[in-house]
Coordinates of C-alpha atoms in Angstrom, one line a residue:
M1046 CA 23.8 9.7 64.2
Q1047 CA 23.1 8.5 60.7
I1048 CA 20.8 5.5 60.2
I1049 CA 20.2 3.1 57.3
L1050 CA 16.7 1.9 56.6
T1051 CA 14.7 -0.1 54.0
H1052 CA 11.1 -1.0 53.5
N1053 CA 9.0 -3.2 55.8
R1054 CA 8.8 -6.9 55.0
A1055 CA 12.3 -6.5 53.6
D1056 CA 13.5 -8.8 50.8
F1057 CA 17.1 -9.8 50.1
D1058 CA 17.8 -6.8 47.9
G1059 CA 16.6 -4.5 50.7
I1060 CA 18.9 -5.9 53.4
A1061 CA 21.8 -6.5 51.1
A1062 CA 21.6 -2.9 50.0
M1063 CA 21.6 -1.9 53.7
L1064 CA 24.8 -3.9 54.2
A1065 CA 26.4 -2.3 51.2
A1066 CA 25.4 1.1 52.4
Y1067 CA 26.9 0.3 55.8
K1068 CA 30.2 -0.7 54.1
L1069 CA 30.2 2.6 52.3
Y1070 CA 29.2 4.6 55.5
P1071 CA 30.6 2.6 58.4
D1072 CA 29.6 5.3 60.9
S1073 CA 25.9 4.6 60.2
V1074 CA 23.6 2.3 62.1
P1075 CA 21.7 -0.2 59.8
V1076 CA 18.3 -0.7 61.5
L1077 CA 16.3 -3.7 60.3
P1078 CA 12.6 -3.1 59.7
K1079 CA 10.1 -4.6 62.2
L1080 CA 9.1 -7.2 59.6
L1081 CA 11.3 -9.3 57.3
S1082 CA 10.3 -11.8 54.6
S1083 CA 10.5 -15.3 56.1
N1084 CA 13.7 -16.4 54.2
V1085 CA 15.4 -13.1 55.0
A1086 CA 14.5 -13.5 58.7
E1087 CA 16.0 -17.0 58.7
F1088 CA 19.2 -15.8 57.1
V1089 CA 19.6 -12.9 59.6
M1090 CA 18.8 -15.2 62.5
L1091 CA 21.5 -17.8 61.4
Y1092 CA 24.2 -15.3 60.6
Q1093 CA 23.5 -12.3 62.7
N1094 CA 26.8 -12.5 64.6
G1095 CA 28.6 -11.7 61.3
L1096 CA 26.3 -8.9 60.2
P1097 CA 26.1 -5.3 61.4
F1098 CA 22.4 -5.0 61.6
V1099 CA 20.6 -3.6 64.7
H1100 CA 17.1 -5.1 65.3
W1101 CA 14.2 -2.8 65.4
D1102 CA 13.3 -3.4 69.0
D1103 CA 16.9 -2.8 70.1
F1104 CA 17.3 0.5 68.4
K1105 CA 17.4 3.5 70.8
P1106 CA 18.0 6.7 68.8
D1107 CA 17.7 9.1 71.8
N1108 CA 16.6 11.9 69.4
R1109 CA 20.2 12.1 67.9
I1110 CA 19.4 11.1 64.3
A1111 CA 20.9 13.7 62.0
R1112 CA 20.6 12.0 58.7
A1113 CA 19.1 8.9 57.1
I1114 CA 19.9 6.6 54.2
L1115 CA 17.0 4.8 52.5
V1116 CA 17.6 1.8 50.3
D1117 CA 15.3 0.0 47.9
T1118 CA 12.4 2.4 48.8
Q1119 CA 11.5 6.1 48.6
R1120 CA 9.2 6.1 51.6
M1121 CA 10.4 6.7 55.1
P1122 CA 9.3 4.0 57.4
G1123 CA 7.8 5.0 60.7
V1124 CA 10.8 5.2 63.1
R1125 CA 10.7 6.9 66.4
G1126 CA 13.0 9.9 66.7
I1127 CA 12.8 10.9 63.0
R1128 CA 11.6 14.4 62.2
P1129 CA 9.6 15.0 59.0
D1130 CA 12.3 17.0 57.3
L1131 CA 15.3 14.8 58.2
P1132 CA 18.0 15.1 55.5
T1133 CA 17.8 11.8 53.6
T1134 CA 19.7 10.1 50.8
V1135 CA 17.6 7.6 48.8
F1136 CA 19.3 4.7 46.9
D1137 CA 16.7 3.0 44.7
H1138 CA 16.5 1.3 41.3
H1139 CA 12.9 2.4 40.6
T1140 CA 11.9 5.7 38.9
P1141 CA 12.0 8.5 41.5
D1142 CA 8.6 9.7 42.8
D1143 CA 7.5 13.0 41.2
D1144 CA 6.6 14.3 44.7
L1145 CA 9.9 13.4 46.4
P1146 CA 10.3 16.1 49.1
E1147 CA 13.1 18.6 49.0
H1148 CA 15.0 17.1 52.0
M1149 CA 15.4 13.8 50.1
T1150 CA 18.2 13.3 47.6
Y1151 CA 17.7 10.5 45.1
I1152 CA 20.6 8.4 43.8
G1153 CA 19.6 5.6 41.5
E1154 CA 19.4 4.0 38.1
E1155 CA 17.2 1.4 36.5
L1156 CA 19.1 -1.8 37.3
G1157 CA 17.9 -5.3 38.2
A1158 CA 18.8 -4.7 41.9
I1159 CA 19.8 -1.6 43.9
T1160 CA 22.5 -3.7 45.5
T1161 CA 24.3 -3.6 42.1
L1162 CA 24.7 0.1 42.3
L1163 CA 26.0 0.0 45.8
V1164 CA 28.4 -2.9 45.0
E1165 CA 29.7 -0.8 42.1
Q1166 CA 30.5 2.0 44.6
I1167 CA 32.2 -0.4 47.0
R1168 CA 34.3 -1.8 44.1
G1169 CA 35.2 1.8 43.0
R1170 CA 36.5 2.7 46.4
G1171 CA 39.1 -0.1 46.2
D1172 CA 39.8 -0.1 49.9
I1173 CA 36.7 -1.9 51.3
A1174 CA 37.1 -5.6 52.2
L1175 CA 34.3 -8.1 52.2
T1176 CA 33.9 -11.3 54.2
S1177 CA 32.6 -14.3 52.4
L1178 CA 29.3 -13.9 54.4
E1179 CA 29.0 -10.3 53.3
A1180 CA 29.7 -11.2 49.6
T1181 CA 27.1 -13.9 49.9
L1182 CA 24.4 -11.6 51.2
L1183 CA 25.2 -9.0 48.5
A1184 CA 24.9 -11.7 45.9
L1185 CA 21.6 -12.8 47.3
G1186 CA 20.3 -9.3 46.9
I1187 CA 21.2 -9.3 43.2
Y1188 CA 20.1 -12.8 42.5
A1189 CA 16.8 -12.4 44.3
D1190 CA 15.7 -9.3 42.5
T1191 CA 16.8 -10.5 39.1
G1192 CA 15.5 -14.0 39.2
S1193 CA 19.0 -15.3 39.3
L1194 CA 19.9 -13.0 36.5
T1195 CA 17.1 -14.1 34.2
Y1196 CA 14.4 -11.4 34.6
G1197 CA 13.9 -9.0 31.7
G1198 CA 15.0 -6.0 33.8
T1199 CA 18.4 -7.6 34.4
T1200 CA 21.3 -5.5 33.1
A1201 CA 24.9 -6.4 32.2
R1202 CA 26.0 -4.4 35.3
D1203 CA 24.1 -6.8 37.5
L1204 CA 26.1 -9.7 36.0
V1205 CA 29.4 -7.8 36.4
A1206 CA 28.6 -7.0 40.1
A1207 CA 27.6 -10.6 40.7
A1208 CA 30.9 -11.8 39.1
W1209 CA 32.9 -9.4 41.2
L1210 CA 31.3 -10.7 44.3
M1211 CA 32.0 -14.3 43.3
E1212 CA 35.7 -13.4 43.3
R1213 CA 35.2 -12.4 47.0
G1214 CA 34.0 -15.7 48.2
V1215 CA 30.2 -16.0 47.6
A1216 CA 28.9 -19.3 49.0
L1217 CA 26.7 -20.5 46.2
D1218 CA 25.2 -23.3 48.3
K1219 CA 23.8 -20.6 50.7
V1220 CA 22.5 -18.6 47.7
R1221 CA 20.8 -21.6 46.3
R1222 CA 19.3 -22.6 49.6
F1223 CA 17.8 -19.2 50.4
L1224 CA 16.5 -18.6 46.9
S1225 CA 14.8 -22.0 46.4
N1226 CA 12.5 -22.2 49.4
P1227 CA 9.6 -24.5 48.6
L1228 CA 6.1 -23.0 48.7
G1229 CA 4.5 -23.3 52.1
D1230 CA 0.9 -24.4 52.7
L1231 CA -0.5 -20.8 52.6
Q1232 CA 1.5 -20.0 49.4
Q1233 CA 0.3 -23.3 47.8
D1234 CA -3.3 -22.4 48.7
L1235 CA -2.8 -18.9 47.2
L1236 CA -1.4 -20.5 44.1
D1237 CA -4.5 -22.7 43.7
H1238 CA -6.8 -19.7 44.2
L1239 CA -4.8 -17.6 41.6
M1240 CA -4.9 -20.5 39.1
R1241 CA -8.7 -20.7 39.4
N1242 CA -9.0 -16.9 39.0
S1243 CA -6.7 -16.3 36.0
T1244 CA -7.5 -14.8 32.7
T1245 CA -5.3 -14.9 29.6
R1246 CA -5.7 -12.7 26.6
N1247 CA -3.7 -12.2 23.4
I1248 CA -3.0 -8.4 23.0
Q1249 CA -1.1 -7.3 19.9
G1250 CA 0.5 -10.7 19.6
F1251 CA 1.5 -11.0 23.2
T1252 CA -0.1 -13.4 25.8
M1253 CA -1.0 -11.5 29.0
T1254 CA -2.3 -13.3 32.1
V1255 CA -4.0 -11.5 35.0
C1256 CA -4.7 -13.2 38.3
A1257 CA -6.6 -11.5 41.1
V1258 CA -7.9 -12.8 44.4
A1259 CA -9.0 -11.6 47.8
F1260 CA -7.2 -13.7 50.5
G1261 CA -8.1 -13.9 54.1
Q1262 CA -4.6 -14.1 55.5
H1263 CA -1.2 -12.4 55.0
V1264 CA 1.1 -14.4 52.7
D1265 CA 4.8 -13.9 52.3
H1266 CA 6.6 -14.3 49.0
V1267 CA 3.8 -13.4 46.6
N1268 CA 6.7 -12.9 44.1
S1269 CA 7.6 -16.6 44.5
V1270 CA 4.0 -17.6 43.9
T1271 CA 4.0 -15.4 40.8
Q1272 CA 7.1 -16.9 39.5
R1273 CA 5.7 -20.4 40.0
L1274 CA 2.5 -19.3 38.1
R1275 CA 4.6 -17.8 35.3
D1276 CA 6.5 -21.1 34.9
M1277 CA 3.2 -23.1 34.9
L1278 CA 1.2 -20.8 32.5
D1279 CA 4.2 -19.4 30.4
P1280 CA 2.6 -16.1 29.3
D1281 CA 4.7 -13.2 28.0
V1282 CA 3.4 -11.0 30.8
I1283 CA 1.7 -11.9 34.1
F1284 CA 0.0 -9.6 36.6
V1285 CA -0.9 -10.9 40.1
A1286 CA -3.0 -8.9 42.5
V1287 CA -3.7 -10.3 46.0
G1288 CA -5.9 -8.5 48.5
M1289 CA -4.9 -9.3 52.1
P1290 CA -6.4 -8.1 55.4
S1291 CA -4.1 -5.1 55.6
S1292 CA -2.8 -4.5 52.1
V1293 CA -3.0 -5.3 48.4
Q1294 CA 0.1 -6.7 46.8
L1295 CA 0.7 -6.4 43.0
V1296 CA 3.4 -8.3 41.3
A1297 CA 4.2 -8.1 37.6
R1298 CA 6.7 -10.1 35.5
A1299 CA 7.6 -10.0 31.8
R1300 CA 9.4 -12.7 29.9
I1301 CA 10.7 -10.5 27.1
D1302 CA 12.3 -7.0 27.1
A1303 CA 9.8 -5.6 24.6
L1304 CA 7.2 -5.4 27.4
D1305 CA 8.0 -3.0 30.3
V1306 CA 5.9 -3.9 33.3

């Protein structure tokens, strides 16, 4: 058995990359992480009948896992039945870890979204059909991680992949709906805290804003809160650090390509 995994609290790039990997390796089992971002969880709940994902609690490996595919992460999540030296292929658009173990093979490039790389492989095969729902989820993965193709890290290849998916029936109304969720009460509260704890400096001609708070509850979509802050404060670079009960989340965004965050 070969399984496909992504990081916990998966975003759209994570689950879209899982779907793309499944289209490339249809004998694999794409297992959703235990926790999903709220808008991702809503999407999966609404359209699960048209998607190949297996929910975490329904996955029963029976110690038959021979290989794993990781997407949008280089860290193996804790899954029962996985041995420490399991042969693993990693698809990621971040720089590979220096200490990546020998049993892991890294495949990746610095793109706006890892979904882009996998969509390119699907396109290159030429014999893989996509439903409109599948094309929509793949487009969501690219749009979500590139800020609808506006972030500084967006490449021409992200745009080409998105255009190719458009030709395969992307439902833009669904993309718009799931990318434009309004801030919830907790997110708005976090936004207010970050605004009150922000510092902006001019460094070598660039405006850089740092916001850091300790927050008593877990908050989803810190990246959406960061985007709202960036729109309000309009710095060249913004760093947001949020301490939560079980983790610290750090989000960085740059408005211009000259600054690599």
